[in-house]
C-alpha cells in the first residue's frame, strides 16, 4: 500500500501564516502562498479518518493542467509547481464571491427549479425545463464566500448594491467566467465529457485580477459522460457522472451521511486502494494523459525539500 499524506506541519523561513483547509495546507509568505494538496478526503462536510494515496497529486495536477490551458484567457496566480503535490503562487486578495456558472439544470439549480422557483441568483429560468436539460445559454449564479458556515446564493444586483465587488471589476469577472467555461466545455467535449457546471475564484494582486485556486477538477466541477446523456435524459434516468460521487455512495451504503451519531465506516486498505484507483481514472479521463505516480516512500521529506529549494534554502 502506497503512503498517503494526511497533514503537514512544516515551518519555513519567512513564513508568516498557516491555514488548514479540508484538503489543502496553505503556508503564507509576504507575497506568496505555498499550497500543499494533501491526500485528505471529505464527504458530507466531514474529513474522513484515512487519507487516499495519490488523491492530492491527482487534484493538484488536474488543476495545473487546466490553469496552464487557460492562461491565454486570464492570468492566474501560479508561479511554480515544484512537486506533484505542491503549487506556489502569488498571494492575492480574494474577491468575496465565487463565480458559479451553469450550462445545465443540475444540482442546486435543479432543486430550486423543482421547488417552483424560476429565478436563481437573480437569473430568470424558462418554463418547461426538466432536470439535466441543457440551458438555452450558460447562467452565472454567484455565491458569497462565507468565513463560517455555508456559502449563500447572491445576485449580480446585490453584489453591486452591497459593494462586495465594484461594477468595473465584476464586468471583468463575468467576462472571464464565460470565457473559461467555454474553454472548459470544449476541452471536456474532446474527452467525451460534458462540463455541466463549475466555479471560479478570482483575486487581485496589486491592480491585476488573477484566477486563483483550482479549476475544472472533479471537486469543483460537475461532469457528465456524453455517451448516454441523451438517452438518460429522455428516459428520466440519472446521468453517469465523473466526480467523487462514488465515495459518497459507498459511505451511504455503509450507513454514513454525516449526521449526528453516525460513525464513518471502516476504511480498509482495499477500500482505500479502490478509491485511489478511481481518482487516477478521473485524472486520465479528464486530462487524456497517463498518470505517473510520484514516489511516496518519504513523501513529507520530498515535499519539504521541494518547497525549501523553491525558497532558495
Short mmCIF file of C-alpha atoms in Angstrom, two decimals:
data_model
loop_
_atom_site.label_atom_id
_atom_site.label_comp_id
_atom_site.label_asym_id
_atom_site.label_seq_id
_atom_site.Cartn_x
_atom_site.Cartn_y
_atom_site.Cartn_z
CA UNK A 1 0.00 0.00 0.00
CA UNK A 2 1.44 3.39 -1.02
CA UNK A 3 1.89 6.03 1.65
CA UNK A 4 -0.53 8.93 1.80
CA UNK A 5 -0.04 12.38 3.27
CA UNK A 6 -2.77 13.32 5.73
CA UNK A 7 -1.34 16.59 7.05
CA UNK A 8 1.82 18.63 7.10
CA UNK A 9 3.46 20.62 9.89
CA UNK A 10 6.30 22.46 8.18
CA UNK A 11 7.86 25.66 9.46
CA UNK A 12 9.63 27.56 6.68
CA UNK A 13 11.96 30.59 6.84
CA UNK A 14 9.95 33.74 6.15
CA UNK A 15 6.60 32.04 6.79
CA UNK A 16 4.00 34.48 8.16
CA UNK A 17 0.94 32.27 8.50
CA UNK A 18 -0.68 28.86 8.02
CA UNK A 19 -4.18 27.73 7.11
CA UNK A 20 -5.50 24.17 7.10
CA UNK A 21 -8.42 23.59 4.75
CA UNK A 22 -10.40 20.42 4.24
CA UNK A 23 -7.87 19.18 1.70
CA UNK A 24 -5.08 21.75 1.42
CA UNK A 25 -2.41 23.01 3.79
CA UNK A 26 -1.58 26.63 2.94
CA UNK A 27 1.70 28.24 4.00
CA UNK A 28 1.65 32.03 3.76
CA UNK A 29 4.54 34.37 2.96
CA UNK A 30 4.63 38.12 2.33
CA UNK A 31 3.98 37.86 -1.41
CA UNK A 32 3.46 34.12 -1.94
CA UNK A 33 1.27 31.20 -0.98
CA UNK A 34 2.65 27.65 -0.84
CA UNK A 35 -0.26 25.22 -1.19
CA UNK A 36 0.21 21.54 -0.35
CA UNK A 37 -2.53 19.28 -1.73
CA UNK A 38 -2.84 16.59 0.93
CA UNK A 39 -4.47 13.20 0.42
CA UNK A 40 -7.30 14.05 2.84
CA UNK A 41 -10.78 13.41 1.54
CA UNK A 42 -14.05 14.94 2.70
CA UNK A 43 -17.65 13.94 2.15
CA UNK A 44 -20.84 15.32 3.72
CA UNK A 45 -18.68 18.15 5.14
CA UNK A 46 -16.67 15.60 7.14
CA UNK A 47 -12.96 14.92 6.63
CA UNK A 48 -12.69 11.12 6.60
CA UNK A 49 -10.24 9.50 9.04
CA UNK A 50 -7.91 7.99 6.45
CA UNK A 51 -6.14 9.63 3.52
CA UNK A 52 -6.28 8.36 -0.07
CA UNK A 53 -2.92 7.64 -1.74
CA UNK A 54 -2.26 9.93 -4.76
CA UNK A 55 -5.51 11.92 -4.36
CA UNK A 56 -3.61 15.15 -3.65
CA UNK A 57 -1.33 14.61 -6.63
CA UNK A 58 -4.36 13.92 -8.86
CA UNK A 59 -6.17 17.15 -7.90
CA UNK A 60 -3.02 19.28 -7.95
CA UNK A 61 -2.05 18.08 -11.42
CA UNK A 62 -5.57 18.35 -12.88
CA UNK A 63 -5.73 21.96 -11.67
CA UNK A 64 -2.24 22.66 -13.05
CA UNK A 65 -3.28 21.20 -16.41
CA UNK A 66 -6.33 23.46 -16.73
CA UNK A 67 -4.68 26.58 -15.35
CA UNK A 68 -1.95 26.21 -17.98
CA UNK A 69 -4.54 25.54 -20.71
CA UNK A 70 -6.47 28.73 -19.88
CA UNK A 71 -3.58 31.14 -19.20
CA UNK A 72 -4.21 32.79 -22.59
CA UNK A 73 -7.73 33.73 -21.41
CA UNK A 74 -6.96 35.02 -17.94
CA UNK A 75 -3.69 35.31 -15.98
CA UNK A 76 -3.59 33.06 -12.91
CA UNK A 77 -1.88 33.00 -9.54
CA UNK A 78 0.55 30.11 -10.21
CA UNK A 79 4.28 30.79 -10.38
CA UNK A 80 5.72 27.33 -9.70
CA UNK A 81 4.77 23.66 -9.26
CA UNK A 82 7.92 22.29 -7.60
CA UNK A 83 6.37 18.97 -6.55
CA UNK A 84 3.40 16.86 -7.73
CA UNK A 85 1.52 17.81 -4.53
CA UNK A 86 2.57 21.49 -4.35
CA UNK A 87 1.54 24.68 -6.11
CA UNK A 88 3.18 28.02 -5.33
CA UNK A 89 1.78 31.32 -6.45
CA UNK A 90 1.04 34.97 -5.86
CA UNK A 91 -0.70 35.89 -2.62
CA UNK A 92 -3.83 37.62 -3.87
CA UNK A 93 -6.63 39.46 -2.10
CA UNK A 94 -9.61 37.23 -2.96
CA UNK A 95 -12.92 38.64 -4.15
CA UNK A 96 -15.60 37.67 -1.63
CA UNK A 97 -17.72 35.89 -4.24
CA UNK A 98 -17.42 32.60 -6.07
CA UNK A 99 -18.38 32.76 -9.73
CA UNK A 100 -20.57 29.70 -10.28
CA UNK A 101 -21.57 29.07 -13.89
CA UNK A 102 -24.10 26.51 -15.08
CA UNK A 103 -24.70 25.12 -18.54
CA UNK A 104 -27.34 22.60 -17.46
CA UNK A 105 -30.20 22.40 -14.98
CA UNK A 106 -28.49 20.19 -12.41
CA UNK A 107 -27.65 20.09 -8.72
CA UNK A 108 -28.70 23.13 -6.67
CA UNK A 109 -30.33 24.87 -9.65
CA UNK A 110 -32.43 21.77 -10.41
CA UNK A 111 -33.56 21.56 -6.77
CA UNK A 112 -34.58 25.24 -6.82
CA UNK A 113 -36.46 24.74 -10.10
CA UNK A 114 -38.23 21.62 -8.78
CA UNK A 115 -39.36 23.67 -5.76
CA UNK A 116 -41.14 26.02 -8.17
CA UNK A 117 -38.60 28.85 -8.23
CA UNK A 118 -37.89 30.29 -11.68
CA UNK A 119 -35.22 32.73 -10.55
CA UNK A 120 -31.76 31.60 -9.39
CA UNK A 121 -29.41 34.32 -8.13
CA UNK A 122 -31.49 36.92 -9.96
CA UNK A 123 -31.32 35.00 -13.25
CA UNK A 124 -34.71 34.00 -14.75
CA UNK A 125 -35.18 30.42 -16.00
CA UNK A 126 -37.72 29.46 -18.68
CA UNK A 127 -40.71 27.21 -18.02
CA UNK A 128 -40.76 23.61 -19.22
CA UNK A 129 -37.25 22.51 -18.22
CA UNK A 130 -36.51 19.13 -16.69
CA UNK A 131 -33.55 18.03 -14.58
CA UNK A 132 -30.25 17.85 -16.52
CA UNK A 133 -31.62 19.75 -19.53
CA UNK A 134 -29.13 21.97 -21.30
CA UNK A 135 -29.93 25.61 -20.58
CA UNK A 136 -30.57 27.99 -23.51
CA UNK A 137 -27.26 29.63 -22.58
CA UNK A 138 -24.94 29.30 -19.55
CA UNK A 139 -26.01 31.30 -16.50
CA UNK A 140 -23.81 32.81 -13.78
CA UNK A 141 -25.18 32.12 -10.29
CA UNK A 142 -22.69 33.61 -7.80
CA UNK A 143 -22.37 32.70 -4.14
CA UNK A 144 -20.91 34.64 -1.27
CA UNK A 145 -17.71 33.29 0.24
CA UNK A 146 -18.64 32.77 3.87
CA UNK A 147 -15.90 32.95 6.51
CA UNK A 148 -18.01 30.49 8.52
CA UNK A 149 -20.95 28.26 7.63
CA UNK A 150 -22.30 27.71 4.13
CA UNK A 151 -21.90 29.94 1.08
CA UNK A 152 -25.13 31.72 0.11
CA UNK A 153 -26.67 32.46 -3.28
CA UNK A 154 -26.47 36.12 -4.27
CA UNK A 155 -27.49 38.09 -7.36
CA UNK A 156 -25.33 40.34 -9.51
CA UNK A 157 -27.51 43.26 -8.42
CA UNK A 158 -26.96 42.58 -4.70
CA UNK A 159 -23.20 42.13 -5.16
CA UNK A 160 -23.02 45.59 -6.74
CA UNK A 161 -25.54 47.21 -4.36
CA UNK A 162 -23.65 45.93 -1.30
CA UNK A 163 -20.30 46.99 -2.75
CA UNK A 164 -18.88 43.46 -2.45
CA UNK A 165 -17.27 43.90 -5.88
CA UNK A 166 -17.06 47.11 -7.91
CA UNK A 167 -19.04 47.17 -11.16
CA UNK A 168 -15.86 47.66 -13.21
CA UNK A 169 -14.27 44.56 -11.66
CA UNK A 170 -17.48 42.49 -11.78
CA UNK A 171 -17.85 43.04 -15.52
CA UNK A 172 -14.33 41.57 -15.93
CA UNK A 173 -15.14 38.61 -13.63
CA UNK A 174 -18.23 37.80 -15.72
CA UNK A 175 -16.28 38.03 -18.96
CA UNK A 176 -13.52 35.75 -17.64
CA UNK A 177 -16.05 33.28 -16.20
CA UNK A 178 -17.88 32.84 -19.51
CA UNK A 179 -14.65 32.50 -21.50
CA UNK A 180 -13.18 29.94 -19.05
CA UNK A 181 -16.38 27.89 -19.06
CA UNK A 182 -16.48 27.88 -22.87
CA UNK A 183 -12.87 26.61 -22.97
CA UNK A 184 -13.62 24.04 -20.26
CA UNK A 185 -16.64 22.74 -22.16
CA UNK A 186 -14.61 22.45 -25.37
CA UNK A 187 -11.84 20.53 -23.60
CA UNK A 188 -14.37 18.25 -21.90
CA UNK A 189 -16.10 17.56 -25.23
CA UNK A 190 -12.80 16.36 -26.71
CA UNK A 191 -12.64 13.73 -23.91
CA UNK A 192 -16.24 12.55 -24.34
CA UNK A 193 -17.40 14.56 -21.32
CA UNK A 194 -19.88 17.37 -20.62
CA UNK A 195 -18.80 20.14 -18.25
CA UNK A 196 -22.15 20.75 -16.56
CA UNK A 197 -21.28 23.44 -14.05
CA UNK A 198 -18.26 24.73 -12.19
CA UNK A 199 -16.98 27.57 -10.05
CA UNK A 200 -14.13 30.03 -10.38
CA UNK A 201 -12.45 32.18 -7.77
CA UNK A 202 -10.58 35.39 -8.53
CA UNK A 203 -8.36 37.72 -6.58
CA UNK A 204 -6.29 40.85 -7.01
CA UNK A 205 -2.51 41.06 -6.94
CA UNK A 206 -1.92 44.80 -6.89
CA UNK A 207 -4.32 46.12 -9.53
CA UNK A 208 -4.32 42.91 -11.59
CA UNK A 209 -7.23 40.45 -11.49
CA UNK A 210 -5.98 36.84 -11.37
CA UNK A 211 -7.67 33.45 -11.46
CA UNK A 212 -6.93 31.72 -8.14
CA UNK A 213 -7.47 28.31 -6.53
CA UNK A 214 -8.13 25.18 -8.62
CA UNK A 215 -10.28 24.93 -11.75
CA UNK A 216 -12.15 22.17 -13.59
CA UNK A 217 -11.30 19.45 -11.04
CA UNK A 218 -13.92 16.83 -10.04
CA UNK A 219 -14.02 18.52 -6.62
CA UNK A 220 -15.03 21.92 -8.05
CA UNK A 221 -16.97 20.87 -11.16
CA UNK A 222 -19.71 18.53 -12.30
CA UNK A 223 -19.07 16.38 -15.36
CA UNK A 224 -21.45 14.04 -17.21
CA UNK A 225 -20.34 11.39 -19.68
CA UNK A 226 -21.52 12.50 -23.15
CA UNK A 227 -22.18 8.89 -24.17
CA UNK A 228 -25.68 8.06 -22.95
CA UNK A 229 -26.59 11.62 -21.97
CA UNK A 230 -29.50 11.98 -24.43
CA UNK A 231 -30.93 8.51 -23.70
CA UNK A 232 -30.77 9.03 -19.94
CA UNK A 233 -32.37 12.47 -20.33
CA UNK A 234 -35.26 11.10 -22.42
CA UNK A 235 -35.87 8.23 -20.01
CA UNK A 236 -35.56 10.37 -16.88
CA UNK A 237 -32.59 8.35 -15.63
CA UNK A 238 -29.66 9.75 -13.59
CA UNK A 239 -26.67 10.83 -15.65
CA UNK A 240 -23.37 8.98 -15.32
CA UNK A 241 -21.10 11.44 -13.53
CA UNK A 242 -17.37 11.90 -13.36
CA UNK A 243 -16.98 13.06 -9.77
CA UNK A 244 -16.28 11.80 -6.27
CA UNK A 245 -19.94 10.72 -6.05
CA UNK A 246 -18.76 7.10 -5.81
CA UNK A 247 -17.20 7.90 -2.40
CA UNK A 248 -20.48 9.35 -1.12
CA UNK A 249 -22.39 6.33 -2.42
CA UNK A 250 -20.01 3.92 -0.64
CA UNK A 251 -20.48 5.85 2.62
CA UNK A 252 -24.29 5.90 2.24
CA UNK A 253 -24.38 2.15 1.54
CA UNK A 254 -22.42 1.68 4.77
CA UNK A 255 -24.77 3.83 6.87
CA UNK A 256 -22.98 7.18 6.91
CA UNK A 257 -24.31 10.53 5.68
CA UNK A 258 -22.50 12.86 8.09
CA UNK A 259 -25.42 13.00 10.53
CA UNK A 260 -25.01 13.28 14.25
CA UNK A 261 -24.33 9.96 15.96
CA UNK A 262 -23.21 8.24 12.73
CA UNK A 263 -19.75 6.72 12.55
CA UNK A 264 -17.55 6.65 9.47
CA UNK A 265 -17.38 3.02 8.26
CA UNK A 266 -14.09 1.14 8.47
CA UNK A 267 -11.86 2.10 5.55
CA UNK A 268 -9.78 -0.99 4.82
CA UNK A 269 -6.63 -0.97 2.69
CA UNK A 270 -8.71 -2.50 -0.11
CA UNK A 271 -11.25 0.35 0.07
CA UNK A 272 -8.50 2.99 0.16
CA UNK A 273 -6.80 1.41 -2.85
CA UNK A 274 -10.06 1.22 -4.82
CA UNK A 275 -10.78 4.93 -4.14
CA UNK A 276 -7.20 5.79 -5.14
CA UNK A 277 -7.62 3.83 -8.38
CA UNK A 278 -10.83 5.73 -9.18
CA UNK A 279 -9.12 9.09 -8.64
CA UNK A 280 -6.34 8.04 -11.02
CA UNK A 281 -9.05 7.04 -13.54
CA UNK A 282 -10.57 10.52 -13.13
CA UNK A 283 -7.20 12.13 -13.88
CA UNK A 284 -6.64 10.08 -17.03
CA UNK A 285 -10.18 10.58 -18.34
CA UNK A 286 -10.27 14.30 -17.67
CA UNK A 287 -6.78 15.18 -18.97
CA UNK A 288 -6.24 12.45 -21.57
CA UNK A 289 -2.79 11.86 -20.04
CA UNK A 290 -1.29 8.80 -18.35
CA UNK A 291 -0.91 9.26 -14.59
CA UNK A 292 2.64 8.90 -13.29
CA UNK A 293 2.70 8.01 -9.60
CA UNK A 294 5.13 10.12 -7.57
CA UNK A 295 7.48 8.37 -5.15
CA UNK A 296 5.65 8.11 -1.81
CA UNK A 297 8.49 6.44 0.09
CA UNK A 298 9.27 9.57 2.11
CA UNK A 299 6.52 11.82 0.91
CA UNK A 300 6.80 14.54 3.59
CA UNK A 301 10.57 14.85 3.11
CA UNK A 302 10.11 15.01 -0.66
CA UNK A 303 7.56 17.84 -0.37
CA UNK A 304 9.56 19.79 2.21
CA UNK A 305 12.76 19.59 0.12
CA UNK A 306 10.94 20.82 -3.00
CA UNK A 307 9.49 23.83 -1.15
CA UNK A 308 12.82 24.69 0.52
CA UNK A 309 14.56 24.54 -2.87
CA UNK A 310 11.97 26.98 -4.27
CA UNK A 311 12.58 29.29 -1.30
CA UNK A 312 16.32 29.16 -2.01
CA UNK A 313 17.14 27.23 1.18
#
